[in-house]
PDB file of C-alpha atoms in Angstrom:
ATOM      1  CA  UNK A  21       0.000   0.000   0.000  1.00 52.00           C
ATOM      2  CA  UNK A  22       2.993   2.046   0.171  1.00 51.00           C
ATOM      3  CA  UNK A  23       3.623   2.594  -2.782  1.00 84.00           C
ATOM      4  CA  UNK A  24      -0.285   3.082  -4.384  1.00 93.00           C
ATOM      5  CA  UNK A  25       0.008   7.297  -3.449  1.00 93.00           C
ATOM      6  CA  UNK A  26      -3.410   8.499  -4.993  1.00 96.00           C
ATOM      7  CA  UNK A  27      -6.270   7.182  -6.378  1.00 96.00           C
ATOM      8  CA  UNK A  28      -5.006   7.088 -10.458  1.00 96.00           C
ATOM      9  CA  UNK A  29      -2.231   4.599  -9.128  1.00 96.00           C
ATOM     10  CA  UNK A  30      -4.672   2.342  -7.636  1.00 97.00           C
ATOM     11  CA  UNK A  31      -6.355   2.865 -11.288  1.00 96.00           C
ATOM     12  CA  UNK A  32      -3.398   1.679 -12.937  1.00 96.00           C
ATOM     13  CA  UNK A  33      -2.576  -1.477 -11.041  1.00 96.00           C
ATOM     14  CA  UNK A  34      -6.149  -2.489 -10.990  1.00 96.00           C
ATOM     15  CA  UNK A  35      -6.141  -2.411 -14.779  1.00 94.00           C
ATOM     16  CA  UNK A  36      -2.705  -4.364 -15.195  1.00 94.00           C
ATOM     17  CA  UNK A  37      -4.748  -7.096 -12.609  1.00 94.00           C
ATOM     18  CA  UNK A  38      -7.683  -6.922 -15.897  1.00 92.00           C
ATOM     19  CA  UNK A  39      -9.784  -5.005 -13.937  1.00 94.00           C
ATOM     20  CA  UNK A  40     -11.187  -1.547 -15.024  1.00 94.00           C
ATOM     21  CA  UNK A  41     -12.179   0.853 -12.512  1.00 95.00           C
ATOM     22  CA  UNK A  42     -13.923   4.236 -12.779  1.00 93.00           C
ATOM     23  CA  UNK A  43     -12.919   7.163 -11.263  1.00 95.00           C
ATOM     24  CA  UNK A  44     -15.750   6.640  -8.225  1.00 96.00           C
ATOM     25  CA  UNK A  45     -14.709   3.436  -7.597  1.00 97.00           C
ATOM     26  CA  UNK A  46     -11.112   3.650  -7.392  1.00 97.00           C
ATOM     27  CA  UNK A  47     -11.295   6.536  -5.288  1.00 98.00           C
ATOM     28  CA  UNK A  48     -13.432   4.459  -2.827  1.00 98.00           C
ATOM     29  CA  UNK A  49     -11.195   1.450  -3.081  1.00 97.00           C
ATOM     30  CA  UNK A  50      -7.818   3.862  -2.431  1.00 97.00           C
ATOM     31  CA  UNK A  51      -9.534   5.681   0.626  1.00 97.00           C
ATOM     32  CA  UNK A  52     -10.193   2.479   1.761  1.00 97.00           C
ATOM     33  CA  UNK A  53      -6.852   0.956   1.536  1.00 96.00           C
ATOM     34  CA  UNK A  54      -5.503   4.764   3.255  1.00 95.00           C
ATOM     35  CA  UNK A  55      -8.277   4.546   5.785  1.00 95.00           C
ATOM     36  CA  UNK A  56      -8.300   0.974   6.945  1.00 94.00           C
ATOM     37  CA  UNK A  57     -12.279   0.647   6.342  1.00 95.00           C
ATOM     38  CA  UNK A  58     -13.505  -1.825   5.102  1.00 97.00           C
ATOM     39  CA  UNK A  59     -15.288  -1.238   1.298  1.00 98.00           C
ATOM     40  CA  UNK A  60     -19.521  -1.932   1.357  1.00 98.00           C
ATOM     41  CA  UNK A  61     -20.023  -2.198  -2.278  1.00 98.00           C
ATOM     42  CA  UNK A  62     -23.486  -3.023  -3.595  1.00 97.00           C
ATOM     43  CA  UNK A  63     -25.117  -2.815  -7.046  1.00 95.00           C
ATOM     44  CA  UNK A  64     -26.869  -5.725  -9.006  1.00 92.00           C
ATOM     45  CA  UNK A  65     -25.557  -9.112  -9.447  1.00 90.00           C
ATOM     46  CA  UNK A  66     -22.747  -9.256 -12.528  1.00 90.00           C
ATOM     47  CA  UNK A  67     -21.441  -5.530 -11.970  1.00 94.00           C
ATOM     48  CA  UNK A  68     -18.343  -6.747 -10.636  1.00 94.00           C
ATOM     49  CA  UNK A  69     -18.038  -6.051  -7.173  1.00 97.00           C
ATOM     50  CA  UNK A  70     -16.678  -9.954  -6.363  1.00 96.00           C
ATOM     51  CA  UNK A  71     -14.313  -9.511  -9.264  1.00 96.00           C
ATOM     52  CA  UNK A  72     -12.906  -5.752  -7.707  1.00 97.00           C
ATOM     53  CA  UNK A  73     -12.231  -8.277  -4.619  1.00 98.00           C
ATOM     54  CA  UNK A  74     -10.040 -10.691  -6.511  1.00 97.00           C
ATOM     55  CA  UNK A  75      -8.184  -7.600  -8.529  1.00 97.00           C
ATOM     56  CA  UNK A  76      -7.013  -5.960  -5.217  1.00 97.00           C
ATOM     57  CA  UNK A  77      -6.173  -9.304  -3.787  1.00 97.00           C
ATOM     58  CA  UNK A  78      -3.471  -9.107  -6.471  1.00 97.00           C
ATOM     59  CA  UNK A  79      -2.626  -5.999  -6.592  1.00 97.00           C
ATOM     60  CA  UNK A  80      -1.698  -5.955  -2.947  1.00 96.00           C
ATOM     61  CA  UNK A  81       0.149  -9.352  -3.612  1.00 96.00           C
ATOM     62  CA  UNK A  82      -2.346 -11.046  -0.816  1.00 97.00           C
ATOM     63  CA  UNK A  83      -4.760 -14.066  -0.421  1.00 97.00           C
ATOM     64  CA  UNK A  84      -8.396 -13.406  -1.266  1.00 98.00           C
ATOM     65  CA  UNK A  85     -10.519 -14.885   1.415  1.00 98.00           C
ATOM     66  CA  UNK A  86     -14.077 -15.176   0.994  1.00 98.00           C
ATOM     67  CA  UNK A  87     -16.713 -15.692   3.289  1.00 97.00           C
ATOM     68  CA  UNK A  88     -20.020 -16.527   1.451  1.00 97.00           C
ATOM     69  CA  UNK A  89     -23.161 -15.554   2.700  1.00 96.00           C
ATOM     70  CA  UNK A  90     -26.135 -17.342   2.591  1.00 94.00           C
ATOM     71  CA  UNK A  91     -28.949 -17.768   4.285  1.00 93.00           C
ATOM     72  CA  UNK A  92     -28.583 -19.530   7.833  1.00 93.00           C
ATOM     73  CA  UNK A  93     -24.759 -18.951   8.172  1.00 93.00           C
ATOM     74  CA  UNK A  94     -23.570 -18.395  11.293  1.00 91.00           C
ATOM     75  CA  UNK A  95     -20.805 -17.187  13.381  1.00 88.00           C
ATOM     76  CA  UNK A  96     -19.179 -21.162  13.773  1.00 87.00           C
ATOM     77  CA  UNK A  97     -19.260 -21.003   9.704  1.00 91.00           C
ATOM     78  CA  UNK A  98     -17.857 -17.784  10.068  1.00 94.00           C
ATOM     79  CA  UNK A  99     -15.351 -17.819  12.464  1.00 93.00           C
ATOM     80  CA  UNK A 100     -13.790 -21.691  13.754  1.00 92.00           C
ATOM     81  CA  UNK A 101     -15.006 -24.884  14.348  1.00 90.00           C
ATOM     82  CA  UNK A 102     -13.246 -27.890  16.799  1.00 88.00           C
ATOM     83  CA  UNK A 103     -12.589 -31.070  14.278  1.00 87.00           C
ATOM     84  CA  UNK A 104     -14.827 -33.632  16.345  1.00 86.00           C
ATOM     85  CA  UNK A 105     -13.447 -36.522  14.492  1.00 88.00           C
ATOM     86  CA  UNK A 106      -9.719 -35.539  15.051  1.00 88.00           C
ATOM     87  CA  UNK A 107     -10.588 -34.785  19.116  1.00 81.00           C
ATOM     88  CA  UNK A 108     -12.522 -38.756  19.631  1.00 87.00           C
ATOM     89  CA  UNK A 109      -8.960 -40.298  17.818  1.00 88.00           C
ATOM     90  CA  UNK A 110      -7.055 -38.317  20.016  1.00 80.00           C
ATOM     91  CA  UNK A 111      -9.124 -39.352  22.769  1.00 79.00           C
ATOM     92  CA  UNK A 112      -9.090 -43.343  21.667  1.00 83.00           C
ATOM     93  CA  UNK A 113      -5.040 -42.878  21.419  1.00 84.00           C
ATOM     94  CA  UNK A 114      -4.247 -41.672  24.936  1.00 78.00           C
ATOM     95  CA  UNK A 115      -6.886 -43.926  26.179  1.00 73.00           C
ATOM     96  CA  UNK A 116      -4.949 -46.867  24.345  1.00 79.00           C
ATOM     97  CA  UNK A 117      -1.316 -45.860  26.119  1.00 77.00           C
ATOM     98  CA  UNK A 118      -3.248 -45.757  29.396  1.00 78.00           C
ATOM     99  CA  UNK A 119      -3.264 -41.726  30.223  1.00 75.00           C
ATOM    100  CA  UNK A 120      -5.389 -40.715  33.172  1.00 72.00           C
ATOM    101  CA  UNK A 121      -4.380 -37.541  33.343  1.00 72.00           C
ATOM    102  CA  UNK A 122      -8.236 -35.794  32.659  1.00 66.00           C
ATOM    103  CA  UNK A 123      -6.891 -32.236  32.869  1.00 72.00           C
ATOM    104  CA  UNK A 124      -4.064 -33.060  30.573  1.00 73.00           C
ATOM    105  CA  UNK A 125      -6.684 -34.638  28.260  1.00 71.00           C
ATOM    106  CA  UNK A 126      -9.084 -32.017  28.313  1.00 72.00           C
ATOM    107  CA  UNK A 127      -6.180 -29.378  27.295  1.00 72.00           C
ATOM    108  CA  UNK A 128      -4.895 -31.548  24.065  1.00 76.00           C
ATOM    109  CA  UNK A 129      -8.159 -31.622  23.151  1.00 81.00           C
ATOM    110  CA  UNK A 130      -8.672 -28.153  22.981  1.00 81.00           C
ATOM    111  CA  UNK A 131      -5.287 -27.485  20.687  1.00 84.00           C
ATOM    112  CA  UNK A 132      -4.803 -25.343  18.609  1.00 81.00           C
ATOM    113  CA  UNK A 133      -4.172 -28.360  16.294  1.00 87.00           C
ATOM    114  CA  UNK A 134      -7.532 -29.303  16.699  1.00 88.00           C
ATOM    115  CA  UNK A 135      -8.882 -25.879  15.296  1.00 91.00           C
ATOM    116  CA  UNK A 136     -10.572 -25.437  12.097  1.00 92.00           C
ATOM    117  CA  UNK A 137     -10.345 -22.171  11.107  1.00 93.00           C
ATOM    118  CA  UNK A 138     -12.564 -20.508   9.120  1.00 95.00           C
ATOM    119  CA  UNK A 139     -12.954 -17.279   6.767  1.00 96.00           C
ATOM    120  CA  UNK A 140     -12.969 -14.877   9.693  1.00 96.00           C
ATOM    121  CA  UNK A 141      -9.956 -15.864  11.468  1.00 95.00           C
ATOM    122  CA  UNK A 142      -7.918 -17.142   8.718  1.00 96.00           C
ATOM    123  CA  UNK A 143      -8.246 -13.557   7.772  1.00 96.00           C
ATOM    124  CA  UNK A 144      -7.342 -12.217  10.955  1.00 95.00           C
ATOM    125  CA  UNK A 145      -4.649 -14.145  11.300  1.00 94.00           C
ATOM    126  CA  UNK A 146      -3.001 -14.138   7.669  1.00 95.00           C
ATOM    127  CA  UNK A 147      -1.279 -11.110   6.985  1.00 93.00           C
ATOM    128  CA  UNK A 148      -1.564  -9.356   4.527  1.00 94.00           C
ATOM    129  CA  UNK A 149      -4.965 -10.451   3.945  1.00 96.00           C
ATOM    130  CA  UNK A 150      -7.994  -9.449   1.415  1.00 98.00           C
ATOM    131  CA  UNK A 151     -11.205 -10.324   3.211  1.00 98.00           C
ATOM    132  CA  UNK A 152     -14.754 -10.862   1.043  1.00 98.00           C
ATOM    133  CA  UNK A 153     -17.526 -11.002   2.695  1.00 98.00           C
ATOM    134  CA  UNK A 154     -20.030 -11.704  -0.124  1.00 97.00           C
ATOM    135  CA  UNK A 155     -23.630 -11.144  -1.048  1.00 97.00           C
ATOM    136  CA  UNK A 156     -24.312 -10.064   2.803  1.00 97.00           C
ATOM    137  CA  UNK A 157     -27.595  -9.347   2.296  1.00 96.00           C
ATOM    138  CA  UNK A 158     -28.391 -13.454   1.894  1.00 96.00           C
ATOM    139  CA  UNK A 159     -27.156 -13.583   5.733  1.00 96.00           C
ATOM    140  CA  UNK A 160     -29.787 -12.750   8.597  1.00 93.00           C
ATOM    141  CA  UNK A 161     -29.368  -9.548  10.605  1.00 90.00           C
ATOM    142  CA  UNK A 162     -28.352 -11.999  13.204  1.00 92.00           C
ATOM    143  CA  UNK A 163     -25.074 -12.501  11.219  1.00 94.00           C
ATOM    144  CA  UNK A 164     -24.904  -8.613  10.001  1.00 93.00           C
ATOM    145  CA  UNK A 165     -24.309  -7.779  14.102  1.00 91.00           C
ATOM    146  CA  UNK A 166     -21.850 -10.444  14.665  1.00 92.00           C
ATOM    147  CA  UNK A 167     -20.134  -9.551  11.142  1.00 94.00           C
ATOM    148  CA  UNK A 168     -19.787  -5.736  12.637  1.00 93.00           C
ATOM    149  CA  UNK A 169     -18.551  -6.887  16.239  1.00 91.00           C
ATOM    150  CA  UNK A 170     -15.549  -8.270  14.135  1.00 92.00           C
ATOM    151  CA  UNK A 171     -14.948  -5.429  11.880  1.00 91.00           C
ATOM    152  CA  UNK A 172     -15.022  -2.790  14.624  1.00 90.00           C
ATOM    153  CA  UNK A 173     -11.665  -4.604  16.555  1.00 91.00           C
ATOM    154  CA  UNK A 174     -10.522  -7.008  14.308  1.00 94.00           C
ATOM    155  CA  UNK A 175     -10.588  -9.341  17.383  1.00 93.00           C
ATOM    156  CA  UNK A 176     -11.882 -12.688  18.351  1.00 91.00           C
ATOM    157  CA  UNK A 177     -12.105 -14.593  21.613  1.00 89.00           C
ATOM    158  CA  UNK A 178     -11.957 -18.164  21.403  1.00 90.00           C
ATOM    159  CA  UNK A 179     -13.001 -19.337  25.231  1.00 88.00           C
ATOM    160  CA  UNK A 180     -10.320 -22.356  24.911  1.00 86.00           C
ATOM    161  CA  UNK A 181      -7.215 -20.867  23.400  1.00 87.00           C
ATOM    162  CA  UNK A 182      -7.668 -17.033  23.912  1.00 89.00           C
ATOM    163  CA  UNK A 183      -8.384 -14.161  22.117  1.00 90.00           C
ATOM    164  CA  UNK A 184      -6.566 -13.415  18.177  1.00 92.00           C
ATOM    165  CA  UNK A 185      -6.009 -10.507  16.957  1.00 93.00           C
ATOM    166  CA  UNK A 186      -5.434  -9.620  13.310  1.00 93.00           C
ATOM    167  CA  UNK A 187      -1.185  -7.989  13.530  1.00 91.00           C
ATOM    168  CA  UNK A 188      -2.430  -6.123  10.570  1.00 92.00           C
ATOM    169  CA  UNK A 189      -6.235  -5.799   9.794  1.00 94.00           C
ATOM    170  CA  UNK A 190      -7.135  -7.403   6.310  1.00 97.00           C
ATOM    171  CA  UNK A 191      -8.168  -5.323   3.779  1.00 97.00           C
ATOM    172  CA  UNK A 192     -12.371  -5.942   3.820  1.00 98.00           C
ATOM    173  CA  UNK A 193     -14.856  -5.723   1.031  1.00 98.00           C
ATOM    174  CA  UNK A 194     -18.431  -6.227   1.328  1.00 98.00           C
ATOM    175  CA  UNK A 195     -20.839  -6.906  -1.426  1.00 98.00           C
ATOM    176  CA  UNK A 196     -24.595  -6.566  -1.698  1.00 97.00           C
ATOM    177  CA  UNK A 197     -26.820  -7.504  -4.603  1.00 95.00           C
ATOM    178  CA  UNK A 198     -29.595  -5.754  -2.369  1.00 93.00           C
ATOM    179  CA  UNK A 199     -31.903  -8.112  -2.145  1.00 92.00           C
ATOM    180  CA  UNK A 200     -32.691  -6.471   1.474  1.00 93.00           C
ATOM    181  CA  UNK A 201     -31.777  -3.332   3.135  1.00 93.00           C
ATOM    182  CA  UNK A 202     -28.482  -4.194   4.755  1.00 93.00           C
ATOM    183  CA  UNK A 203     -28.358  -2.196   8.358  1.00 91.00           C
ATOM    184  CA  UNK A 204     -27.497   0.916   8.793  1.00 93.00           C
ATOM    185  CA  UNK A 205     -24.855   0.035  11.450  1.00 93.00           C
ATOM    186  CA  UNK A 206     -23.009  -2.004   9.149  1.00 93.00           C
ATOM    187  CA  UNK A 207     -22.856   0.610   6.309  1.00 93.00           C
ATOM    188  CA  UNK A 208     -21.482   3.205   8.954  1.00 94.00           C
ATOM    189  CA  UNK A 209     -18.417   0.866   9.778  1.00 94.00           C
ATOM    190  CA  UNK A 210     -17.969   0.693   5.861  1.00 96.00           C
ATOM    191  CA  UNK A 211     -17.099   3.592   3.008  1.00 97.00           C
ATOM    192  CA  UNK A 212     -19.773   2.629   0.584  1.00 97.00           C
ATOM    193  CA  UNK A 213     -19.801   2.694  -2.955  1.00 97.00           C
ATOM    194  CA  UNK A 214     -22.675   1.718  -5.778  1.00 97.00           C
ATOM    195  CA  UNK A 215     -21.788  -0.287  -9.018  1.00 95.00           C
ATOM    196  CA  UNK A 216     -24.205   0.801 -11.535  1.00 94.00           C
ATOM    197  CA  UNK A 217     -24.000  -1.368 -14.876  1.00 93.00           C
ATOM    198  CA  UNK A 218     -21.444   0.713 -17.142  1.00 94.00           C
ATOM    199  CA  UNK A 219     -22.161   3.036 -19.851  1.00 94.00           C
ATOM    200  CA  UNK A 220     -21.311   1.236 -23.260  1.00 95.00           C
ATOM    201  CA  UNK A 221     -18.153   2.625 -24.243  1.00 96.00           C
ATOM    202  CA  UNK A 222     -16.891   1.059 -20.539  1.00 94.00           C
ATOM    203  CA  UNK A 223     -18.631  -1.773 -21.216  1.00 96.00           C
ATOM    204  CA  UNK A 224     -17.226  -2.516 -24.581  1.00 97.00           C
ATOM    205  CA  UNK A 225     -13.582  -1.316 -22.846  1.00 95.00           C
ATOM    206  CA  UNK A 226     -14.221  -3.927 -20.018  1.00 94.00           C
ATOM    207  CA  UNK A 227     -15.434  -7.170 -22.759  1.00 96.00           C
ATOM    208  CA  UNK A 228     -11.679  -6.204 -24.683  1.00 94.00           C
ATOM    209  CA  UNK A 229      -9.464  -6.171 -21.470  1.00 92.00           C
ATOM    210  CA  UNK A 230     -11.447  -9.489 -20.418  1.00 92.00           C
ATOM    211  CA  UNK A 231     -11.269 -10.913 -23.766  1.00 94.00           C
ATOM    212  CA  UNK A 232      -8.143  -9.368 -26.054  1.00 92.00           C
ATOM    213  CA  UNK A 233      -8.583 -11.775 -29.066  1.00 91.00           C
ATOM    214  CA  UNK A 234     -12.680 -10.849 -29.493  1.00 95.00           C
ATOM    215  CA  UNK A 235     -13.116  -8.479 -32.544  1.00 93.00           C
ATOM    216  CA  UNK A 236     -13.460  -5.032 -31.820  1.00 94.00           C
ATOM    217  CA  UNK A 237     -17.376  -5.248 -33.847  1.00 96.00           C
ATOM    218  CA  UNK A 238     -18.021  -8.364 -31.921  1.00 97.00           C
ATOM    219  CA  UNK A 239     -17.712  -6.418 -28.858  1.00 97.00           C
ATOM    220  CA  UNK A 240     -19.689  -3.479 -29.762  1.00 96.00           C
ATOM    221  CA  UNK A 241     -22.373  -5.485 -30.942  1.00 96.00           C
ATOM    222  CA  UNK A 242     -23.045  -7.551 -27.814  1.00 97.00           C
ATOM    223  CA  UNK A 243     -22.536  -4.550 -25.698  1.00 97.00           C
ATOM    224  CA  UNK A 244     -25.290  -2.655 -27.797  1.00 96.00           C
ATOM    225  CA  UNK A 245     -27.644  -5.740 -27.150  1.00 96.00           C
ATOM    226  CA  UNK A 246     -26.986  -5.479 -23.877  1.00 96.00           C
ATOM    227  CA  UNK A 247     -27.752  -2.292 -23.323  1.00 95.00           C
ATOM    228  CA  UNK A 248     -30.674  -2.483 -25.099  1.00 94.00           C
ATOM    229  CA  UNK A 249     -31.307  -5.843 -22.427  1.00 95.00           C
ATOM    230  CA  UNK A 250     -31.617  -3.577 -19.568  1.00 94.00           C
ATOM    231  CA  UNK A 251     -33.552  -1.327 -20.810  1.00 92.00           C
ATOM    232  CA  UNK A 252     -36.135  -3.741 -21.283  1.00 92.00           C
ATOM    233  CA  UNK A 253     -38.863  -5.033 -18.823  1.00 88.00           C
ATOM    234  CA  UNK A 254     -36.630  -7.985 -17.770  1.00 93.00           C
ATOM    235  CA  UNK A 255     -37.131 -10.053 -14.153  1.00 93.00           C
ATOM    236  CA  UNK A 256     -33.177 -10.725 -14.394  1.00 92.00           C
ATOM    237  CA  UNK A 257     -31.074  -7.393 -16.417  1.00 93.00           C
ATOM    238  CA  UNK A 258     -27.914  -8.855 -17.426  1.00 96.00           C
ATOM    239  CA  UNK A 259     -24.788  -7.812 -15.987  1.00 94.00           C
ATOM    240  CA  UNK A 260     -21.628  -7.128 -17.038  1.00 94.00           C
ATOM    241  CA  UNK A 261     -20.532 -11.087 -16.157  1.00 93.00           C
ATOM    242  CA  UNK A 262     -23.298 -12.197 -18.543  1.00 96.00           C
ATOM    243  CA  UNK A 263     -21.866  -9.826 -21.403  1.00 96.00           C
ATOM    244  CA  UNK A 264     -18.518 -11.594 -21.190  1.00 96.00           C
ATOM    245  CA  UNK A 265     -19.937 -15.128 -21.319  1.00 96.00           C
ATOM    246  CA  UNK A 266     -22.031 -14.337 -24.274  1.00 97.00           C
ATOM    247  CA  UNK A 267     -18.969 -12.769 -26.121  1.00 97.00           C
ATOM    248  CA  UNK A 268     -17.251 -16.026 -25.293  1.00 97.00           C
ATOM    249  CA  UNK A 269     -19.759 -17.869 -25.974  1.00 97.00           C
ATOM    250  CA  UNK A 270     -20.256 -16.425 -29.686  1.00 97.00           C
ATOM    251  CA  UNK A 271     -16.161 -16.466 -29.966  1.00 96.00           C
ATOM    252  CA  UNK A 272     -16.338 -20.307 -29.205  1.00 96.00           C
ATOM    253  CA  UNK A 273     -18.979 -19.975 -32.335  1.00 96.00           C
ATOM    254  CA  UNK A 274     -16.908 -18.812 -34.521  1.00 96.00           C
ATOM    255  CA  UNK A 275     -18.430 -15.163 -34.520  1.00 95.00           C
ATOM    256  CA  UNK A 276     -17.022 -11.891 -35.231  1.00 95.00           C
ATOM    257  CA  UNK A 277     -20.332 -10.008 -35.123  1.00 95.00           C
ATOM    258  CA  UNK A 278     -23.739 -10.331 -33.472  1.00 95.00           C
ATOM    259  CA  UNK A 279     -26.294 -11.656 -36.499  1.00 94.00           C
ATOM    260  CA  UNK A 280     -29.768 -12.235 -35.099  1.00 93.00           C
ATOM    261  CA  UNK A 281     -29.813 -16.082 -35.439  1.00 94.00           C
ATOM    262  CA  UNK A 282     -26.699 -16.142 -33.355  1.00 95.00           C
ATOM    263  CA  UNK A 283     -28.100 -13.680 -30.786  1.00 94.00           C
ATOM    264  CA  UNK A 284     -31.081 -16.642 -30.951  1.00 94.00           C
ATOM    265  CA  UNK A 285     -29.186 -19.378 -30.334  1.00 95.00           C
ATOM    266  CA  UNK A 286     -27.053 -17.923 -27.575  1.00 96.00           C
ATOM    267  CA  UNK A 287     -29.497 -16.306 -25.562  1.00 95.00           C
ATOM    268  CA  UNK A 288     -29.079 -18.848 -22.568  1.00 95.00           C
ATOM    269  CA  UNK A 289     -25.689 -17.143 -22.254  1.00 95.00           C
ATOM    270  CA  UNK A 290     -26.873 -13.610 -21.317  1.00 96.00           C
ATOM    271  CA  UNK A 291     -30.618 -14.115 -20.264  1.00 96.00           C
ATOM    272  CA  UNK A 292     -31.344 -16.564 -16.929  1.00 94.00           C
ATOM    273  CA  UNK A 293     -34.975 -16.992 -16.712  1.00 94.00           C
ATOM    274  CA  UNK A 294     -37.546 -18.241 -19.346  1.00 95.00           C
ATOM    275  CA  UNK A 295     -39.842 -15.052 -19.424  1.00 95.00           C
ATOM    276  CA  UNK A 296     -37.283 -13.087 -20.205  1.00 95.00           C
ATOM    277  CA  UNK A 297     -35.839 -15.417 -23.146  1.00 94.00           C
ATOM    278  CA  UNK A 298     -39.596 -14.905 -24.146  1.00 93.00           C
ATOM    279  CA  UNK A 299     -40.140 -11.717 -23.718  1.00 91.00           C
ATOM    280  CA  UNK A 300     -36.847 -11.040 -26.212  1.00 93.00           C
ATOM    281  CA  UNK A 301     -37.333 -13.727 -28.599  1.00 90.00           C
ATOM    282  CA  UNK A 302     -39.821 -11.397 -30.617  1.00 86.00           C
ATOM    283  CA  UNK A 303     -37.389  -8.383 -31.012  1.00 86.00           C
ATOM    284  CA  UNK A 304     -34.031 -10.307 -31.675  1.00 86.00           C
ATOM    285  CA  UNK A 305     -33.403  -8.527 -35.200  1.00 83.00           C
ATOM    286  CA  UNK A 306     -33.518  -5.152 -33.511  1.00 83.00           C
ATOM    287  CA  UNK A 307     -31.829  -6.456 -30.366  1.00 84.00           C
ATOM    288  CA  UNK A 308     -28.735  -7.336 -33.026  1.00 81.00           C
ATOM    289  CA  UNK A 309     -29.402  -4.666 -35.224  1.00 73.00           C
ATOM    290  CA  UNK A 310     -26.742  -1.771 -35.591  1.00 70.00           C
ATOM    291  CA  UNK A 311     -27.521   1.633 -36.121  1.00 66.00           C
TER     292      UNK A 311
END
């Protein structure tokens, strides 16, 4: 971190990692990184807020550990678990060589050998250390206040061994596809920042730097369709993920431009529910048409 000065630098390392950042973003991202805090980004599913994750994780030269959210997760999913099975051979062994000892027993058993850890405290204690805590809004808000204990102290108490605390706090991103209001709590501990789907010049910037062999009309044409996607009455918008696959997906084709039989046949690569393949399936000559 260093050596990343302003927010332009952060700009350029991002994009050597294949990531392209806007000015917004990479200003949140660097202030982040400057500030310690971690980086609540939110926006619909496919905008690249997992991928900004992974690009800073090398950038930075650190692991990427991600916690997935889902519904039901809790803090032993979270945080550590004891390995049952490995504590009952343990216990079998020193019952086999005849050891008494109950307070000696009780202690081995509670190793730190014996500890799994999970995404929480592996990130606490690897450093450095990129920490993703993704699609938060899946977890409960049971999870979102045990989530912001953590981030506020970096610290965790484990009743058996002690407490661990991160020697340098990871660097945190948070995603949201807002599928619920996240707390507000949470979002004060954070710098926030929305991904909104990119205007098509970006978009057309972002499908090259992703895919450097695609023809330049190849590009333009799917990223005009998709554009034209979201501005249709669609239960599931593509995102910017979905324009990649479908230019790889036409590449792997054979295609160097968007025809509408081609947009027909590959619609499963871009479009995720049936009513939407549907509700396009009438209007795929203008969906590939150019202007």
């Amino acid at each position: 971190m260093a050596d990343i000065d302003t927010p332009g630098e952060l700009t350029r390392r991002l994009d050597a990692a294949g990531y392209l950042a806007d000015e917004g973003l990479a200003t949140a991202a660097f202030l982040a990184l400057r500030m310690g805090r971690p980086l609540f980004l939110e926006g619909e599913a496919g905008v690249g807020k997992t991928s900004l994750a992974q690009a800073l994780a090398e950038v930075l030269d650190a692991p990427l550990i991600r916690l997935q959210c889902y519904e039901g997760v809790d803090a032993a999913q979270a945080l550590y678990d004891w390995d049952f099975p490995r504590q009952l051979l343990h216990l079998r062994a020193a019952e086999a060589a005849g050891v008494t000892d109950v307070d000696r027993l009780e202690h081995e058993l509670y190793d730190r050998r014996f500890l799994l850890a999970r995404p929480l405290l592996r990130a606490l204690e690897t450093t450095p250390s990129v920490l993703l805590v993704d699609e938060i809004d899946r977890a409960d808000d049971e999870f979102e206040a045990f989530l912001l204990e953590v981030l506020s102290d970096f610290t965790i108490s484990i009743p058996e061994i002690g407490t661990v605390r991160a020697e340098t706090p990871p660097v945190v991103v948070v995603t949201s596809n807002r599928t619920r209001e996240v707390h507000d709590a949470l979002k004060r501990r954070c710098l926030y920042h929305w991904l909104a789907h990119p205007t098509f010049e970006r978009e057309v910037a972002v499908i090259r730097r992703r895919l450097p062999g695609v023809s330049e009309r190849l590009a333009d044409d799917v990223a005009r369709a998709v554009q034209r996607l979201r501005a249709a009455d669609l239960l599931k918008p593509p995102g910017l993920a979905e324009s990649i696959d479908w230019v790889t997906a036409l590449t792997a084709l054979g295609a160097t431009e968007l025809s509408a039989d081609l947009a027909t046949r590959t619609l499963g690569a871009v479009l995720k529910y049936q009513e939407d393949t549907e509700r396009i399936l009438g209007e795929v000559a203008e969906l590939a048409g150019r202007p």
